[in-house]
Coordinates of C-alpha atoms in Angstrom, one line a residue:
I1 CA 5.7 -20.0 -7.6
S2 CA 6.4 -16.8 -5.7
V3 CA 10.1 -17.6 -5.2
K4 CA 10.4 -18.5 -8.9
Y5 CA 8.8 -15.3 -10.2
A6 CA 9.8 -12.7 -7.6
D7 CA 12.3 -10.3 -9.1
G8 CA 13.9 -8.9 -6.0
N9 CA 12.4 -5.4 -6.4
F10 CA 10.3 -4.3 -3.5
I11 CA 10.1 -1.0 -1.7
G12 CA 9.2 -0.8 2.0
R13 CA 8.1 -3.5 4.5
G14 CA 5.0 -4.6 2.7
V15 CA 2.6 -1.9 3.9
S16 CA 2.0 -0.1 0.6
M17 CA -0.8 -1.3 -1.6
L18 CA 0.4 -3.9 -4.1
E19 CA -0.3 -3.1 -7.8
T20 CA 1.5 -5.7 -9.9
E21 CA 1.8 -9.5 -10.0
T22 CA 5.5 -9.2 -9.5
E23 CA 4.9 -7.2 -6.3
M24 CA 2.6 -10.0 -5.1
F25 CA 5.2 -12.6 -5.7
E26 CA 7.8 -10.6 -3.9
Y27 CA 5.6 -10.0 -0.9
I28 CA 4.9 -13.8 -0.5
K29 CA 8.6 -14.6 -1.0
R30 CA 9.7 -12.0 1.6
F31 CA 6.9 -12.1 4.2
G32 CA 4.9 -15.3 3.5
K33 CA 6.5 -17.7 6.0
M34 CA 6.6 -15.2 8.8
H35 CA 3.0 -14.2 8.1
Y36 CA 1.9 -17.8 8.0
A37 CA 3.7 -18.7 11.3
K38 CA 2.1 -15.6 13.0
L39 CA -1.4 -16.7 11.9
L40 CA -0.9 -20.3 12.9
S41 CA 0.1 -19.1 16.4
S42 CA -3.1 -17.0 16.6
F43 CA -5.2 -20.1 16.1
E44 CA -3.7 -21.9 19.0
L45 CA -5.3 -22.2 22.5
S46 CA -7.5 -20.5 23.6
F47 CA -8.9 -20.0 20.2
P48 CA -11.5 -22.8 19.5
Q49 CA -9.9 -25.9 18.1
E50 CA -13.0 -26.9 16.2
F51 CA -16.4 -25.5 15.2
S52 CA -19.7 -27.3 15.5
E53 CA -21.0 -25.7 12.3
P54 CA -19.6 -24.0 9.2
V55 CA -18.6 -20.4 9.8
N56 CA -18.4 -17.1 7.9
I57 CA -15.0 -15.5 7.4
I58 CA -14.7 -11.8 6.9
D59 CA -11.0 -11.1 6.0
W60 CA -10.6 -7.3 6.5
G61 CA -7.8 -6.0 4.4
C62 CA -7.2 -9.5 3.1
G63 CA -4.2 -8.9 0.8
Q64 CA -3.7 -12.1 -1.1
G65 CA -5.8 -14.1 1.4
L66 CA -3.1 -15.5 3.6
A67 CA -5.2 -15.3 6.8
S68 CA -8.2 -17.0 5.1
M69 CA -6.0 -19.7 3.6
T70 CA -4.3 -20.4 6.9
F71 CA -7.7 -20.7 8.7
I72 CA -9.1 -23.0 6.0
E73 CA -6.0 -25.1 6.1
K74 CA -6.1 -25.5 9.8
Y75 CA -9.9 -26.1 10.2
S76 CA -10.7 -27.7 6.8
E77 CA -12.7 -26.5 3.9
S78 CA -15.9 -28.0 5.3
S79 CA -15.7 -25.6 8.3
V80 CA -16.2 -22.6 6.0
N81 CA -19.6 -21.5 4.6
N82 CA -18.8 -18.0 3.3
V83 CA -15.7 -16.0 2.8
V84 CA -15.9 -12.2 2.4
L85 CA -12.6 -10.6 1.2
I86 CA -12.1 -6.9 1.6
E87 CA -9.1 -5.3 -0.2
P88 CA -8.7 -2.0 -2.2
S89 CA -6.3 -3.4 -4.8
E90 CA -8.2 -5.1 -7.7
I91 CA -5.3 -7.4 -8.8
V92 CA -4.6 -8.4 -5.2
I93 CA -8.2 -9.2 -4.3
K94 CA -8.6 -11.3 -7.5
R95 CA -5.5 -13.3 -6.3
A96 CA -7.0 -13.7 -2.8
A97 CA -10.3 -15.0 -4.3
L98 CA -8.3 -17.5 -6.5
H99 CA -6.4 -18.7 -3.4
C100 CA -9.6 -19.1 -1.3
L101 CA -11.3 -20.9 -4.1
K102 CA -8.5 -23.4 -4.2
F103 CA -8.6 -23.9 -0.5
A104 CA -12.4 -24.0 -0.1
P105 CA -14.0 -24.7 -3.5
K106 CA -17.5 -25.3 -2.0
A107 CA -17.6 -22.0 0.0
S108 CA -19.3 -18.9 -1.2
I109 CA -16.5 -16.4 -1.9
R110 CA -17.3 -12.7 -2.3
T111 CA -15.0 -9.8 -2.9
I112 CA -15.4 -6.2 -1.8
C113 CA -12.8 -4.1 -3.7
K114 CA -12.8 -1.0 -1.5
K115 CA -10.7 0.7 1.2
L116 CA -11.9 0.0 4.7
N117 CA -13.4 3.5 5.0
D118 CA -15.5 2.9 1.9
V119 CA -17.1 -0.4 2.9
E120 CA -20.8 -0.1 3.8
H121 CA -23.0 -2.3 5.9
A122 CA -24.9 -3.5 2.8
D123 CA -21.7 -4.7 1.2
I124 CA -21.2 -7.5 3.8
K125 CA -24.5 -9.4 3.4
L126 CA -24.0 -12.7 5.4
N127 CA -26.0 -15.2 7.3
F128 CA -25.4 -13.8 10.8
N129 CA -27.1 -16.8 12.5
I130 CA -23.8 -18.8 12.2
P131 CA -20.5 -17.8 13.8
T132 CA -18.3 -15.3 12.0
I133 CA -14.5 -15.2 12.1
H134 CA -13.2 -11.7 11.7
L135 CA -9.6 -11.8 10.4
F136 CA -7.4 -8.8 10.8
S137 CA -4.0 -9.7 9.6
N138 CA -1.4 -6.9 9.5
I139 CA -4.2 -4.3 9.0
L140 CA -5.2 -2.7 12.3
D141 CA -1.8 -1.1 12.7
I142 CA -1.8 0.7 9.3
D143 CA -2.7 4.3 8.8
G144 CA -5.4 5.5 6.4
Y145 CA -8.7 4.3 7.9
N146 CA -11.0 5.7 10.5
T147 CA -11.1 3.4 13.6
S148 CA -14.5 4.5 14.8
Q149 CA -16.0 4.1 11.4
L150 CA -14.5 0.5 11.1
L151 CA -15.8 -0.4 14.6
N152 CA -19.3 0.9 13.7
L153 CA -19.3 -1.2 10.5
I154 CA -18.2 -4.3 12.5
T155 CA -20.8 -3.8 15.2
A156 CA -23.5 -3.5 12.5
N157 CA -22.3 -6.9 11.1
L158 CA -22.0 -8.9 14.3
S159 CA -23.2 -12.5 14.2
K160 CA -24.7 -14.4 17.1
I161 CA -21.1 -15.6 17.8
N162 CA -18.0 -13.6 16.7
Y163 CA -14.3 -14.4 16.9
F164 CA -11.7 -11.8 16.2
V165 CA -8.2 -12.8 15.2
C166 CA -5.9 -9.8 15.1
V167 CA -2.3 -10.2 14.3
S168 CA 0.4 -7.7 13.6
P169 CA 4.1 -7.3 13.9
Y170 CA 5.4 -5.1 16.7
I171 CA 6.4 -1.8 15.1
D172 CA 6.1 0.8 17.9
E173 CA 4.0 1.7 20.9
I174 CA 1.6 3.9 18.8
K175 CA 0.8 1.1 16.5
T176 CA 0.3 -1.4 19.4
A177 CA -2.0 1.2 21.0
R178 CA -4.3 1.0 18.0
L179 CA -4.6 -2.8 18.4
N180 CA -5.2 -2.4 22.1
S181 CA -7.9 0.2 21.6
F182 CA -9.6 -2.0 19.1
M183 CA -9.7 -4.9 21.6
K184 CA -10.9 -2.6 24.4
Y185 CA -13.9 -1.5 22.4
F186 CA -15.3 -5.0 22.6
H187 CA -14.9 -5.2 26.4
K188 CA -18.3 -3.6 26.8
Y189 CA -20.0 -6.8 25.5
P190 CA -20.9 -9.2 28.4
T191 CA -19.8 -12.2 26.5
F192 CA -16.3 -10.8 25.6
V193 CA -13.4 -13.1 26.3
L194 CA -9.8 -12.3 25.4

């Protein structure tokens, strides 16, 4: 569908907030396969190859829901209890919810249409007695959010078991340092495993 309806007009490398359906089609056409392959590789060993109970997914900066769709495709719809999608673009988050509903029709899917800095603890509302998969796909390396504020929000919403899947293209050392500092923040937890 994206190949059929993309019009070839796209500015940048997919970092700006998408505002039209045509931009969404073009993004998937240009970056979808690469994004999908990157996500699949992130779910390889040593990431758990199965889960003993359904999980929560929090897809931070979800875009069109590619990370959630890839996770659900790999682990099956029965492995997902709740999906929380966070994205500031209304048209894009609606598309992400539609995609996730197609992939996991029995899961509870909730959208939070806000920028990361505007998300509050009360917005998340999940059953934190089951594992939570935190998906950060092409989001930790962008500008425009407060890292400390995001880490405080995540810490306030930790489940008994948490998995963090963080993927990003290599852009430069500064962007990579943001990902590394995010990871190092969680080293203080005694159960942390890279």
